[in-house]
Amino acid sequence: MTQRYCLTCLSLALALSCARAPKPRAPQPAPATSPRAAENAPRSVSHQPSSPQLARLLPLPQRVEAAAGERFTFTPQTTIVAGENQPLVMNVAAQLVAFLRRATGVVPPVVAGPEPAPPANVIALTIDANASTSEEGYDLTIASGRVTVRARTPAGLFYAVQTIRQLLPDSAEYTALMFREPPVVTLPAVHIVDAPRYAWRGTMLDVARHFFSVDEVKHYIDLIALYKINRLHLHLADDQGWRIEIKSWPELARRGGASEVGGGPGGYYTQEQYADLVQYAASHFVTIVPEIDMPGHTNALLSSYADLNCNGTAPATYTGTEVGFSALCVDLDVTYKFIDDIVREIAALTPGPYFHAGGDEVKTLTPDQYRRFVERVQTIVQSHGKQMVGWDEVSVATLLETSIVQHWRPDASKQLLAGSPHLLLSPADRAYLDMKYDDSTLLGLNWAGNVSLQKAYDWDPEALVPGARAGAVVGVEAPVWSETLTNMRDVEFMAFPRLPAVAEIGWTPQAQRSWNTFKERVAAQAPRWTALGINFYRTPDIQWRESNPQ
Ligand code: TNX
């Protein structure tokens, strides 16, 4: 049902907005700088955005130029104009409508076609194949009566919409509040040119140690999309549980899915549910990266099929948290038939280009057995049209040019890593969100030390692996291992505020990031997180805000 302002509210609202409209700024005398200094001065004003709304953008956009003109004011006539009637663009427009409805109380119509001329009050979402922005970048101009977004792809439009969302009142995140008196909502006049630093801005959810339902994973996707994260790696199998239906090996889900750490009931996704998750993620421009960990971390599958064990006997299910005791029988032919079947079925359900084959913490194979296993699995993955991703132990094998090594062990050989074709960075002492924040954290582990918010934020991916090939780093990923985490409240506590820190590392150019400005911007997220109901940790090093000026 379309909601409209009543006439009195509207005139009151307009009167208020006029009363509140900022006076045009007097022209400032140009600072006396030498031509050389002016030349070297950064074009960007990102470090000191002038409006309080702009001061809370996270990740920090590449270029934010506050403009002197009038602000954009939402009115009952505001219309969203989508340049093209293609489903992905319409999906982005629909998500913008949902935010605006909650922010203003009005449901703006979406029309497809060319931008109407002023004075129409318009938000224009335009795909422009020739736009100078990068693949996922966007160009956003907010001016009086008009918001214009240009991007080369629907993903770019989606990220611009997340930026607009962060400029809207925090209360817009709380559905119940949309029934309050419609407020006057305005956006600051600004020109933002933005693009991500890395293609891979990821997080991982361990649904194997403790199972998380489809709705819980969707909730996580909702939260990560706000920070422009675009990969969700699902750790679908480990010693304690197997979490995806495989039609050719039905006991995997039936038996292997029925356990988890601590003896709970576990669970698994049917193929339909997994496909639904993939689709939901895609509508938030998130690519699902499925992981089946092998040859180690395989007790759940070994306990489902006796034939996969070297001694022909299925072990009992496992609900503890030790690692390194299980391994596939690498000399059996059936092992590779099994791997081929599961990769084929999962690949067919996964439109993204990646299949993560694990490869970590194998303590029961010889180095030669391990290497040969990784190389054979890599070929199987490739035969099903996917790129292999593996934990950093796989760097001992001969890898294809398409393969990606996920660095996690702080003490992994930097020399081996440097030879990797592609590197995804998840150093445990910085990016593992299951590490405790500090000694007071009840949840989590600390084998890699405590990971404070500053530790999670203050590092440069390019400095981590000296001698890495140019362009090898594809991005960063923050894993959430779930040995100690049993529900979404736990996951939220470990991920917020550290996940937004990793998101900014993946998005914002290194030279523009600083702990001091991040501290301010992350503090300003608190009212939004409260409205969203996120169970975040109020780390003592941040002066969390209770509300934000609009
Ligand atoms: C190491 S990271 C593991 C996981 C654990 C995690 C706990 C990796 C590839 N292996 O099996 O869950 O530490 O922090």
GROMACS .gro file of N, CA and C in nm, residues 422-502:
model
  243
  422HIS      N    1   4.760  -1.662  -0.707
  422HIS     CA    2   4.671  -1.561  -0.650
  422HIS      C    3   4.666  -1.579  -0.499
  423LEU      N    4   4.655  -1.469  -0.428
  423LEU     CA    5   4.654  -1.475  -0.281
  423LEU      C    6   4.529  -1.408  -0.226
  424LEU      N    7   4.461  -1.482  -0.138
  424LEU     CA    8   4.349  -1.425  -0.064
  424LEU      C    9   4.397  -1.418   0.081
  425LEU      N   10   4.385  -1.301   0.143
  425LEU     CA   11   4.450  -1.282   0.272
  425LEU      C   12   4.352  -1.285   0.390
  426SER      N   13   4.376  -1.383   0.477
  426SER     CA   14   4.298  -1.398   0.600
  426SER      C   15   4.392  -1.429   0.716
  427PRO      N   16   4.496  -1.346   0.739
  427PRO     CA   17   4.589  -1.380   0.845
  427PRO      C   18   4.515  -1.390   0.980
  428ALA      N   19   4.533  -1.505   1.047
  428ALA     CA   20   4.451  -1.532   1.165
  428ALA      C   21   4.469  -1.428   1.275
  429ASP      N   22   4.590  -1.370   1.286
  429ASP     CA   23   4.613  -1.274   1.394
  429ASP      C   24   4.558  -1.134   1.362
  430ARG      N   25   4.492  -1.120   1.246
  430ARG     CA   26   4.430  -0.992   1.208
  430ARG      C   27   4.283  -1.011   1.169
  431ALA      N   28   4.260  -1.116   1.088
  431ALA     CA   29   4.130  -1.126   1.019
  431ALA      C   30   4.040  -1.238   1.071
  432TYR      N   31   4.087  -1.316   1.169
  432TYR     CA   32   4.001  -1.424   1.221
  432TYR      C   33   3.904  -1.366   1.324
  433LEU      N   34   3.778  -1.365   1.285
  433LEU     CA   35   3.679  -1.302   1.373
  433LEU      C   36   3.634  -1.395   1.486
  434ASP      N   37   3.688  -1.518   1.488
  434ASP     CA   38   3.658  -1.605   1.603
  434ASP      C   39   3.764  -1.589   1.712
  435MET      N   40   3.866  -1.505   1.690
  435MET     CA   41   3.961  -1.476   1.797
  435MET      C   42   3.895  -1.378   1.895
  436LYS      N   43   3.931  -1.391   2.023
  436LYS     CA   44   3.877  -1.299   2.123
  436LYS      C   45   3.925  -1.157   2.095
  437TYR      N   46   3.845  -1.058   2.132
  437TYR     CA   47   3.888  -0.918   2.119
  437TYR      C   48   3.996  -0.888   2.223
  438ASP      N   49   3.968  -0.932   2.345
  438ASP     CA   50   4.057  -0.903   2.457
  438ASP      C   51   4.032  -1.011   2.563
  439ASP      N   52   4.100  -1.002   2.674
  439ASP     CA   53   4.089  -1.110   2.772
  439ASP      C   54   3.949  -1.122   2.834
  440SER      N   55   3.868  -1.018   2.817
  440SER     CA   56   3.734  -1.023   2.878
  440SER      C   57   3.632  -1.093   2.787
  441THR      N   58   3.670  -1.121   2.661
  441THR     CA   59   3.573  -1.181   2.567
  441THR      C   60   3.542  -1.325   2.608
  442LEU      N   61   3.414  -1.354   2.629
  442LEU     CA   62   3.377  -1.490   2.672
  442LEU      C   63   3.376  -1.587   2.555
  443LEU      N   64   3.328  -1.542   2.439
  443LEU     CA   65   3.323  -1.628   2.321
  443LEU      C   66   3.459  -1.633   2.255
  444GLY      N   67   3.475  -1.729   2.163
  444GLY     CA   68   3.592  -1.727   2.076
  444GLY      C   69   3.712  -1.803   2.129
  445LEU      N   70   3.815  -1.807   2.045
  445LEU     CA   71   3.940  -1.875   2.075
  445LEU      C   72   4.051  -1.770   2.080
  446ASN      N   73   4.171  -1.812   2.119
  446ASN     CA   74   4.281  -1.714   2.114
  446ASN      C   75   4.414  -1.776   2.075
  447TRP      N   76   4.407  -1.882   1.994
  447TRP     CA   77   4.534  -1.945   1.955
  447TRP      C   78   4.621  -1.852   1.871
  448ALA      N   79   4.560  -1.755   1.802
  448ALA     CA   80   4.640  -1.658   1.725
  448ALA      C   81   4.653  -1.526   1.801
  449GLY      N   82   4.620  -1.528   1.930
  449GLY     CA   83   4.627  -1.406   2.011
  449GLY      C   84   4.492  -1.335   2.007
  450ASN      N   85   4.477  -1.235   2.094
  450ASN     CA   86   4.356  -1.153   2.086
  450ASN      C   87   4.363  -1.065   1.962
  451VAL      N   88   4.248  -1.039   1.900
  451VAL     CA   89   4.245  -0.950   1.784
  451VAL      C   90   4.156  -0.831   1.819
  452SER      N   91   4.224  -0.723   1.859
  452SER     CA   92   4.151  -0.600   1.893
  452SER      C   93   4.100  -0.537   1.763
  453LEU      N   94   4.011  -0.441   1.776
  453LEU     CA   95   3.959  -0.374   1.655
  453LEU      C   96   4.073  -0.307   1.579
  454GLN      N   97   4.165  -0.245   1.652
  454GLN     CA   98   4.276  -0.178   1.583
  454GLN      C   99   4.363  -0.279   1.509
  455LYS      N  100   4.385  -0.394   1.572
  455LYS     CA  101   4.467  -0.497   1.507
  455LYS      C  102   4.398  -0.545   1.378
  456ALA      N  103   4.265  -0.558   1.384
  456ALA     CA  104   4.190  -0.604   1.266
  456ALA      C  105   4.197  -0.500   1.154
  457TYR      N  106   4.207  -0.371   1.193
  457TYR     CA  107   4.200  -0.264   1.093
  457TYR      C  108   4.336  -0.223   1.035
  458ASP      N  109   4.436  -0.220   1.123
  458ASP     CA  110   4.559  -0.148   1.092
  458ASP      C  111   4.665  -0.233   1.022
  459TRP      N  112   4.639  -0.278   0.901
  459TRP     CA  113   4.742  -0.352   0.826
  459TRP      C  114   4.716  -0.334   0.677
  460ASP      N  115   4.823  -0.354   0.602
  460ASP     CA  116   4.814  -0.335   0.457
  460ASP      C  117   4.832  -0.470   0.388
  461PRO      N  118   4.731  -0.516   0.317
  461PRO     CA  119   4.742  -0.646   0.248
  461PRO      C  120   4.865  -0.656   0.159
  462GLU      N  121   4.905  -0.546   0.099
  462GLU     CA  122   5.018  -0.553   0.005
  462GLU      C  123   5.152  -0.572   0.077
  463ALA      N  124   5.154  -0.544   0.207
  463ALA     CA  125   5.281  -0.557   0.281
  463ALA      C  126   5.295  -0.694   0.346
  464LEU      N  127   5.193  -0.777   0.337
  464LEU     CA  128   5.193  -0.901   0.415
  464LEU      C  129   5.283  -1.010   0.357
  465VAL      N  130   5.287  -1.020   0.226
  465VAL     CA  131   5.368  -1.125   0.162
  465VAL      C  132   5.474  -1.058   0.074
  466PRO      N  133   5.591  -1.030   0.133
  466PRO     CA  134   5.695  -0.963   0.055
  466PRO      C  135   5.732  -1.050  -0.065
  467GLY      N  136   5.749  -0.987  -0.180
  467GLY     CA  137   5.791  -1.062  -0.298
  467GLY      C  138   5.677  -1.129  -0.372
  468ALA      N  139   5.552  -1.108  -0.326
  468ALA     CA  140   5.438  -1.167  -0.398
  468ALA      C  141   5.435  -1.109  -0.539
  469ARG      N  142   5.383  -1.190  -0.633
  469ARG     CA  143   5.376  -1.142  -0.771
  469ARG      C  144   5.287  -1.017  -0.777
  470ALA      N  145   5.319  -0.929  -0.869
  470ALA     CA  146   5.241  -0.806  -0.883
  470ALA      C  147   5.096  -0.843  -0.914
  471GLY      N  148   5.004  -0.783  -0.842
  471GLY     CA  149   4.862  -0.809  -0.867
  471GLY      C  150   4.813  -0.943  -0.815
  472ALA      N  151   4.898  -1.015  -0.739
  472ALA     CA  152   4.856  -1.149  -0.691
  472ALA      C  153   4.745  -1.141  -0.586
  473VAL      N  154   4.746  -1.035  -0.507
  473VAL     CA  155   4.648  -1.028  -0.397
  473VAL      C  156   4.509  -0.998  -0.456
  474VAL      N  157   4.419  -1.095  -0.442
  474VAL     CA  158   4.283  -1.074  -0.494
  474VAL      C  159   4.196  -1.003  -0.392
  475GLY      N  160   4.237  -1.009  -0.265
  475GLY     CA  161   4.158  -0.939  -0.165
  475GLY      C  162   4.175  -0.996  -0.026
  476VAL      N  163   4.076  -0.965   0.058
  476VAL     CA  164   4.082  -1.004   0.199
  476VAL      C  165   3.954  -1.077   0.237
  477GLU      N  166   3.967  -1.163   0.338
  477GLU     CA  167   3.847  -1.234   0.384
  477GLU      C  168   3.857  -1.254   0.535
  478ALA      N  169   3.744  -1.233   0.603
  478ALA     CA  170   3.740  -1.247   0.749
  478ALA      C  171   3.657  -1.371   0.785
  479PRO      N  172   3.723  -1.480   0.825
  479PRO     CA  173   3.649  -1.601   0.860
  479PRO      C  174   3.590  -1.596   1.001
  480VAL      N  175   3.470  -1.653   1.014
  480VAL     CA  176   3.407  -1.670   1.145
  480VAL      C  177   3.394  -1.820   1.169
  481TRP      N  178   3.491  -1.876   1.242
  481TRP     CA  179   3.486  -2.017   1.278
  481TRP      C  180   3.392  -2.032   1.397
  482SER      N  181   3.320  -2.146   1.401
  482SER     CA  182   3.208  -2.149   1.497
  482SER      C  183   3.221  -2.257   1.605
  483GLU      N  184   3.344  -2.295   1.641
  483GLU     CA  185   3.355  -2.391   1.752
  483GLU      C  186   3.282  -2.342   1.876
  484THR      N  187   3.293  -2.211   1.905
  484THR     CA  188   3.234  -2.158   2.029
  484THR      C  189   3.108  -2.075   2.003
  485LEU      N  190   3.065  -2.067   1.877
  485LEU     CA  191   2.953  -1.978   1.843
  485LEU      C  192   2.833  -2.062   1.804
  486THR      N  193   2.722  -2.047   1.875
  486THR     CA  194   2.609  -2.137   1.851
  486THR      C  195   2.492  -2.069   1.783
  487ASN      N  196   2.489  -1.937   1.776
  487ASN     CA  197   2.375  -1.871   1.712
  487ASN      C  198   2.418  -1.737   1.655
  488MET      N  199   2.323  -1.670   1.589
  488MET     CA  200   2.357  -1.545   1.519
  488MET      C  201   2.398  -1.433   1.614
  489ARG      N  202   2.343  -1.435   1.734
  489ARG     CA  203   2.384  -1.331   1.830
  489ARG      C  204   2.534  -1.343   1.858
  490ASP      N  205   2.582  -1.468   1.868
  490ASP     CA  206   2.725  -1.490   1.890
  490ASP      C  207   2.806  -1.441   1.769
  491VAL      N  208   2.757  -1.477   1.650
  491VAL     CA  209   2.829  -1.438   1.528
  491VAL      C  210   2.835  -1.286   1.517
  492GLU      N  211   2.722  -1.220   1.542
  492GLU     CA  212   2.719  -1.073   1.535
  492GLU      C  213   2.821  -1.012   1.632
  493PHE      N  214   2.829  -1.068   1.750
  493PHE     CA  215   2.918  -1.013   1.853
  493PHE      C  216   3.064  -1.019   1.807
  494MET      N  217   3.102  -1.130   1.741
  494MET     CA  218   3.240  -1.143   1.697
  494MET      C  219   3.266  -1.062   1.569
  495ALA      N  220   3.162  -1.048   1.484
  495ALA     CA  221   3.182  -0.982   1.354
  495ALA      C  222   3.172  -0.829   1.363
  496PHE      N  223   3.098  -0.778   1.459
  496PHE     CA  224   3.081  -0.632   1.468
  496PHE      C  225   3.141  -0.581   1.596
  497PRO      N  226   3.237  -0.491   1.588
  497PRO     CA  227   3.274  -0.405   1.474
  497PRO      C  228   3.389  -0.455   1.385
  498ARG      N  229   3.444  -0.576   1.401
  498ARG     CA  230   3.566  -0.606   1.325
  498ARG      C  231   3.541  -0.631   1.176
  499LEU      N  232   3.423  -0.685   1.141
  499LEU     CA  233   3.400  -0.711   0.999
  499LEU      C  234   3.401  -0.582   0.915
  500PRO      N  235   3.336  -0.474   0.962
  500PRO     CA  236   3.346  -0.349   0.887
  500PRO      C  237   3.491  -0.300   0.871
  501ALA      N  238   3.576  -0.333   0.969
  501ALA     CA  239   3.718  -0.294   0.957
  501ALA      C  240   3.780  -0.368   0.838
  502VAL      N  241   3.755  -0.497   0.828
  502VAL     CA  242   3.811  -0.575   0.716
  502VAL      C  243   3.747  -0.530   0.585
   0.00000   0.00000   0.00000
